[in-house]
Each structure stands twice: as C-alpha cells, then as structure tokens.
C-alpha cells in the first residue's frame, strides 16, 4: 500500500521510495557508484506517510 500511494503521489522519486522499502537497485553499475543516501527526501516521504496514517486514524 505504501509503495502504490507514494508513487501515485507523484512528488517522490522512485529511488527514494525503493530505498525506504530496503529494495536493492537492480542496476549493478548504478548500485556500485551511487552512494547517495537521500536523507532529506526520505524524511519528506516519511513525514508525508505519517500524515497519511494520522488522517486514517483520525478519520
């Protein structure tokens, strides 16, 4: 559910969503050279998800 909603949101990069799900990049070359952690972007996605869950909880 998280993945689908995050992708449909359209604001977040796929790399960040997949990283939050602990999915490994299938591209070996990119995986070898890209050491970015996307901390700010991951924080933004997590805050968005937290707000979504609070909305569900509070109705």
PDB file of N, CA and C in Angstrom:
ATOM      1  N   UNK A   1       0.822  -1.187   0.000  1.00  0.00           N
ATOM      2  CA  UNK A   1       0.000   0.000   0.000  1.00  0.00           C
ATOM      3  C   UNK A   1       0.874   1.262   0.000  1.00  0.00           C
ATOM      4  N   UNK A   2       1.904   1.263   0.851  1.00  0.00           N
ATOM      5  CA  UNK A   2       2.790   2.429   0.920  1.00  0.00           C
ATOM      6  C   UNK A   2       3.376   2.748  -0.446  1.00  0.00           C
ATOM      7  N   UNK A   3       3.935   1.742  -1.096  1.00  0.00           N
ATOM      8  CA  UNK A   3       4.594   1.949  -2.375  1.00  0.00           C
ATOM      9  C   UNK A   3       3.634   2.536  -3.406  1.00  0.00           C
ATOM     10  N   UNK A   4       2.473   1.946  -3.527  1.00  0.00           N
ATOM     11  CA  UNK A   4       1.490   2.412  -4.506  1.00  0.00           C
ATOM     12  C   UNK A   4       1.102   3.859  -4.248  1.00  0.00           C
ATOM     13  N   UNK A   5       0.774   4.180  -3.015  1.00  0.00           N
ATOM     14  CA  UNK A   5       0.357   5.542  -2.686  1.00  0.00           C
ATOM     15  C   UNK A   5       1.496   6.541  -2.859  1.00  0.00           C
ATOM     16  N   UNK A   6       2.697   6.154  -2.506  1.00  0.00           N
ATOM     17  CA  UNK A   6       3.840   7.054  -2.648  1.00  0.00           C
ATOM     18  C   UNK A   6       4.129   7.337  -4.122  1.00  0.00           C
ATOM     19  N   UNK A   7       4.064   6.304  -4.961  1.00  0.00           N
ATOM     20  CA  UNK A   7       4.270   6.518  -6.396  1.00  0.00           C
ATOM     21  C   UNK A   7       3.138   7.356  -6.988  1.00  0.00           C
ATOM     22  N   UNK A   8       1.904   7.077  -6.593  1.00  0.00           N
ATOM     23  CA  UNK A   8       0.766   7.823  -7.124  1.00  0.00           C
ATOM     24  C   UNK A   8       0.797   9.283  -6.691  1.00  0.00           C
ATOM     25  N   UNK A   9       1.392   9.563  -5.552  1.00  0.00           N
ATOM     26  CA  UNK A   9       1.511  10.930  -5.068  1.00  0.00           C
ATOM     27  C   UNK A   9       2.230  11.795  -6.088  1.00  0.00           C
ATOM     28  N   UNK A  10       3.223  11.232  -6.749  1.00  0.00           N
ATOM     29  CA  UNK A  10       3.925  11.940  -7.809  1.00  0.00           C
ATOM     30  C   UNK A  10       4.994  12.913  -7.343  1.00  0.00           C
ATOM     31  N   UNK A  11       5.162  13.083  -6.052  1.00  0.00           N
ATOM     32  CA  UNK A  11       6.142  14.037  -5.533  1.00  0.00           C
ATOM     33  C   UNK A  11       7.488  13.399  -5.217  1.00  0.00           C
ATOM     34  N   UNK A  12       7.543  12.082  -5.174  1.00  0.00           N
ATOM     35  CA  UNK A  12       8.730  11.405  -4.675  1.00  0.00           C
ATOM     36  C   UNK A  12       9.402  10.571  -5.760  1.00  0.00           C
ATOM     37  N   UNK A  13      10.728  10.546  -5.719  1.00  0.00           N
ATOM     38  CA  UNK A  13      11.487   9.757  -6.685  1.00  0.00           C
ATOM     39  C   UNK A  13      11.416   8.276  -6.333  1.00  0.00           C
ATOM     40  N   UNK A  14      11.373   7.465  -7.368  1.00  0.00           N
ATOM     41  CA  UNK A  14      11.312   6.024  -7.188  1.00  0.00           C
ATOM     42  C   UNK A  14      12.482   5.472  -6.393  1.00  0.00           C
ATOM     43  N   UNK A  15      13.675   6.047  -6.604  1.00  0.00           N
ATOM     44  CA  UNK A  15      14.850   5.583  -5.868  1.00  0.00           C
ATOM     45  C   UNK A  15      14.652   5.725  -4.365  1.00  0.00           C
ATOM     46  N   UNK A  16      14.016   6.816  -3.969  1.00  0.00           N
ATOM     47  CA  UNK A  16      13.806   7.090  -2.547  1.00  0.00           C
ATOM     48  C   UNK A  16      12.764   6.130  -1.978  1.00  0.00           C
ATOM     49  N   UNK A  17      11.691   5.929  -2.701  1.00  0.00           N
ATOM     50  CA  UNK A  17      10.648   5.002  -2.252  1.00  0.00           C
ATOM     51  C   UNK A  17      11.227   3.603  -2.100  1.00  0.00           C
ATOM     52  N   UNK A  18      11.967   3.157  -3.095  1.00  0.00           N
ATOM     53  CA  UNK A  18      12.544   1.816  -3.046  1.00  0.00           C
ATOM     54  C   UNK A  18      13.570   1.688  -1.923  1.00  0.00           C
ATOM     55  N   UNK A  19      14.332   2.742  -1.686  1.00  0.00           N
ATOM     56  CA  UNK A  19      15.307   2.716  -0.605  1.00  0.00           C
ATOM     57  C   UNK A  19      14.607   2.584   0.749  1.00  0.00           C
ATOM     58  N   UNK A  20      13.492   3.288   0.919  1.00  0.00           N
ATOM     59  CA  UNK A  20      12.742   3.190   2.170  1.00  0.00           C
ATOM     60  C   UNK A  20      12.176   1.792   2.380  1.00  0.00           C
ATOM     61  N   UNK A  21      11.927   1.095   1.304  1.00  0.00           N
ATOM     62  CA  UNK A  21      11.426  -0.276   1.392  1.00  0.00           C
ATOM     63  C   UNK A  21      12.573  -1.292   1.484  1.00  0.00           C
ATOM     64  N   UNK A  22      13.798  -0.791   1.542  1.00  0.00           N
ATOM     65  CA  UNK A  22      15.007  -1.619   1.622  1.00  0.00           C
ATOM     66  C   UNK A  22      15.168  -2.519   0.402  1.00  0.00           C
ATOM     67  N   UNK A  23      14.705  -2.017  -0.768  1.00  0.00           N
ATOM     68  CA  UNK A  23      14.891  -2.757  -2.012  1.00  0.00           C
ATOM     69  C   UNK A  23      16.235  -2.376  -2.618  1.00  0.00           C
ATOM     70  N   UNK A  24      16.940  -3.347  -3.129  1.00  0.00           N
ATOM     71  CA  UNK A  24      18.238  -3.134  -3.745  1.00  0.00           C
ATOM     72  C   UNK A  24      18.038  -2.723  -5.202  1.00  0.00           C
ATOM     73  N   UNK A  25      18.813  -1.743  -5.644  1.00  0.00           N
ATOM     74  CA  UNK A  25      18.771  -1.301  -7.039  1.00  0.00           C
ATOM     75  C   UNK A  25      19.205  -2.462  -7.933  1.00  0.00           C
ATOM     76  N   UNK A  26      18.388  -2.849  -8.912  1.00  0.00           N
ATOM     77  CA  UNK A  26      18.752  -3.977  -9.776  1.00  0.00           C
ATOM     78  C   UNK A  26      19.904  -3.657 -10.736  1.00  0.00           C
ATOM     79  N   UNK A  27      20.189  -2.369 -10.939  1.00  0.00           N
ATOM     80  CA  UNK A  27      21.267  -1.968 -11.836  1.00  0.00           C
ATOM     81  C   UNK A  27      22.595  -2.014 -11.072  1.00  0.00           C
ATOM     82  N   UNK A  28      23.421  -2.999 -11.378  1.00  0.00           N
ATOM     83  CA  UNK A  28      24.672  -3.205 -10.641  1.00  0.00           C
ATOM     84  C   UNK A  28      25.632  -2.024 -10.757  1.00  0.00           C
ATOM     85  N   UNK A  29      25.677  -1.404 -11.926  1.00  0.00           N
ATOM     86  CA  UNK A  29      26.583  -0.271 -12.130  1.00  0.00           C
ATOM     87  C   UNK A  29      26.143   0.905 -11.267  1.00  0.00           C
ATOM     88  N   UNK A  30      24.882   1.250 -11.335  1.00  0.00           N
ATOM     89  CA  UNK A  30      24.361   2.363 -10.535  1.00  0.00           C
ATOM     90  C   UNK A  30      24.548   2.070  -9.046  1.00  0.00           C
ATOM     91  N   UNK A  31      24.275   0.836  -8.657  1.00  0.00           N
ATOM     92  CA  UNK A  31      24.418   0.440  -7.257  1.00  0.00           C
ATOM     93  C   UNK A  31      25.874   0.592  -6.795  1.00  0.00           C
ATOM     94  N   UNK A  32      26.814   0.308  -7.680  1.00  0.00           N
ATOM     95  CA  UNK A  32      28.231   0.400  -7.325  1.00  0.00           C
ATOM     96  C   UNK A  32      28.700   1.842  -7.161  1.00  0.00           C
ATOM     97  N   UNK A  33      28.165   2.759  -7.970  1.00  0.00           N
ATOM     98  CA  UNK A  33      28.668   4.124  -7.971  1.00  0.00           C
ATOM     99  C   UNK A  33      27.807   5.116  -7.196  1.00  0.00           C
ATOM    100  N   UNK A  34      26.524   4.887  -7.113  1.00  0.00           N
ATOM    101  CA  UNK A  34      25.646   5.843  -6.439  1.00  0.00           C
ATOM    102  C   UNK A  34      25.610   5.545  -4.946  1.00  0.00           C
ATOM    103  N   UNK A  35      26.228   6.395  -4.178  1.00  0.00           N
ATOM    104  CA  UNK A  35      26.262   6.229  -2.720  1.00  0.00           C
ATOM    105  C   UNK A  35      25.387   7.262  -2.014  1.00  0.00           C
ATOM    106  N   UNK A  36      24.518   7.906  -2.752  1.00  0.00           N
ATOM    107  CA  UNK A  36      23.631   8.913  -2.160  1.00  0.00           C
ATOM    108  C   UNK A  36      22.697   8.261  -1.149  1.00  0.00           C
ATOM    109  N   UNK A  37      22.411   8.975  -0.075  1.00  0.00           N
ATOM    110  CA  UNK A  37      21.517   8.443   0.961  1.00  0.00           C
ATOM    111  C   UNK A  37      20.135   9.084   0.918  1.00  0.00           C
ATOM    112  N   UNK A  38      20.001  10.214   0.233  1.00  0.00           N
ATOM    113  CA  UNK A  38      18.714  10.889   0.067  1.00  0.00           C
ATOM    114  C   UNK A  38      18.018  11.156   1.404  1.00  0.00           C
ATOM    115  N   UNK A  39      18.796  11.515   2.431  1.00  0.00           N
ATOM    116  CA  UNK A  39      18.230  11.683   3.775  1.00  0.00           C
ATOM    117  C   UNK A  39      17.089  12.696   3.817  1.00  0.00           C
ATOM    118  N   UNK A  40      17.265  13.864   3.199  1.00  0.00           N
ATOM    119  CA  UNK A  40      16.205  14.880   3.223  1.00  0.00           C
ATOM    120  C   UNK A  40      14.949  14.389   2.517  1.00  0.00           C
ATOM    121  N   UNK A  41      15.127  13.733   1.380  1.00  0.00           N
ATOM    122  CA  UNK A  41      13.981  13.229   0.630  1.00  0.00           C
ATOM    123  C   UNK A  41      13.291  12.087   1.370  1.00  0.00           C
ATOM    124  N   UNK A  42      14.074  11.230   2.003  1.00  0.00           N
ATOM    125  CA  UNK A  42      13.471  10.142   2.781  1.00  0.00           C
ATOM    126  C   UNK A  42      12.656  10.716   3.934  1.00  0.00           C
ATOM    127  N   UNK A  43      13.187  11.743   4.574  1.00  0.00           N
ATOM    128  CA  UNK A  43      12.463  12.390   5.667  1.00  0.00           C
ATOM    129  C   UNK A  43      11.128  12.959   5.165  1.00  0.00           C
ATOM    130  N   UNK A  44      11.145  13.579   3.998  1.00  0.00           N
ATOM    131  CA  UNK A  44       9.925  14.149   3.424  1.00  0.00           C
ATOM    132  C   UNK A  44       8.875  13.060   3.169  1.00  0.00           C
ATOM    133  N   UNK A  45       9.303  11.933   2.628  1.00  0.00           N
ATOM    134  CA  UNK A  45       8.373  10.829   2.364  1.00  0.00           C
ATOM    135  C   UNK A  45       7.818  10.281   3.675  1.00  0.00           C
ATOM    136  N   UNK A  46       8.679  10.115   4.660  1.00  0.00           N
ATOM    137  CA  UNK A  46       8.236   9.581   5.948  1.00  0.00           C
ATOM    138  C   UNK A  46       7.248  10.528   6.619  1.00  0.00           C
ATOM    139  N   UNK A  47       7.497  11.824   6.538  1.00  0.00           N
ATOM    140  CA  UNK A  47       6.558  12.800   7.106  1.00  0.00           C
ATOM    141  C   UNK A  47       5.220  12.750   6.376  1.00  0.00           C
ATOM    142  N   UNK A  48       5.268  12.623   5.055  1.00  0.00           N
ATOM    143  CA  UNK A  48       4.027  12.514   4.284  1.00  0.00           C
ATOM    144  C   UNK A  48       3.257  11.264   4.708  1.00  0.00           C
ATOM    145  N   UNK A  49       3.951  10.137   4.831  1.00  0.00           N
ATOM    146  CA  UNK A  49       3.311   8.875   5.208  1.00  0.00           C
ATOM    147  C   UNK A  49       2.732   8.971   6.621  1.00  0.00           C
ATOM    148  N   UNK A  50       3.451   9.599   7.509  1.00  0.00           N
ATOM    149  CA  UNK A  50       2.968   9.784   8.876  1.00  0.00           C
ATOM    150  C   UNK A  50       1.672  10.592   8.874  1.00  0.00           C
ATOM    151  N   UNK A  51       1.639  11.662   8.098  1.00  0.00           N
ATOM    152  CA  UNK A  51       0.423  12.465   7.985  1.00  0.00           C
ATOM    153  C   UNK A  51      -0.728  11.667   7.401  1.00  0.00           C
ATOM    154  N   UNK A  52      -0.429  10.839   6.418  1.00  0.00           N
ATOM    155  CA  UNK A  52      -1.464   9.993   5.827  1.00  0.00           C
ATOM    156  C   UNK A  52      -2.045   9.052   6.875  1.00  0.00           C
ATOM    157  N   UNK A  53      -1.170   8.389   7.635  1.00  0.00           N
ATOM    158  CA  UNK A  53      -1.633   7.441   8.652  1.00  0.00           C
ATOM    159  C   UNK A  53      -2.417   8.137   9.762  1.00  0.00           C
ATOM    160  N   UNK A  54      -1.995   9.336  10.147  1.00  0.00           N
ATOM    161  CA  UNK A  54      -2.744  10.091  11.151  1.00  0.00           C
ATOM    162  C   UNK A  54      -4.138  10.426  10.634  1.00  0.00           C
ATOM    163  N   UNK A  55      -4.228  10.781   9.361  1.00  0.00           N
ATOM    164  CA  UNK A  55      -5.525  11.068   8.759  1.00  0.00           C
ATOM    165  C   UNK A  55      -6.436   9.856   8.758  1.00  0.00           C
ATOM    166  N   UNK A  56      -5.877   8.699   8.479  1.00  0.00           N
ATOM    167  CA  UNK A  56      -6.659   7.459   8.501  1.00  0.00           C
ATOM    168  C   UNK A  56      -7.136   7.175   9.920  1.00  0.00           C
ATOM    169  N   UNK A  57      -6.231   7.318  10.875  1.00  0.00           N
ATOM    170  CA  UNK A  57      -6.568   7.038  12.269  1.00  0.00           C
ATOM    171  C   UNK A  57      -7.650   7.984  12.789  1.00  0.00           C
ATOM    172  N   UNK A  58      -7.543   9.251  12.439  1.00  0.00           N
ATOM    173  CA  UNK A  58      -8.472  10.259  12.954  1.00  0.00           C
ATOM    174  C   UNK A  58      -9.751  10.364  12.142  1.00  0.00           C
ATOM    175  N   UNK A  59      -9.782   9.687  11.022  1.00  0.00           N
ATOM    176  CA  UNK A  59     -10.969   9.668  10.185  1.00  0.00           C
ATOM    177  C   UNK A  59     -11.168  10.953   9.497  1.00  0.00           C
TER     178      UNK A  59
END
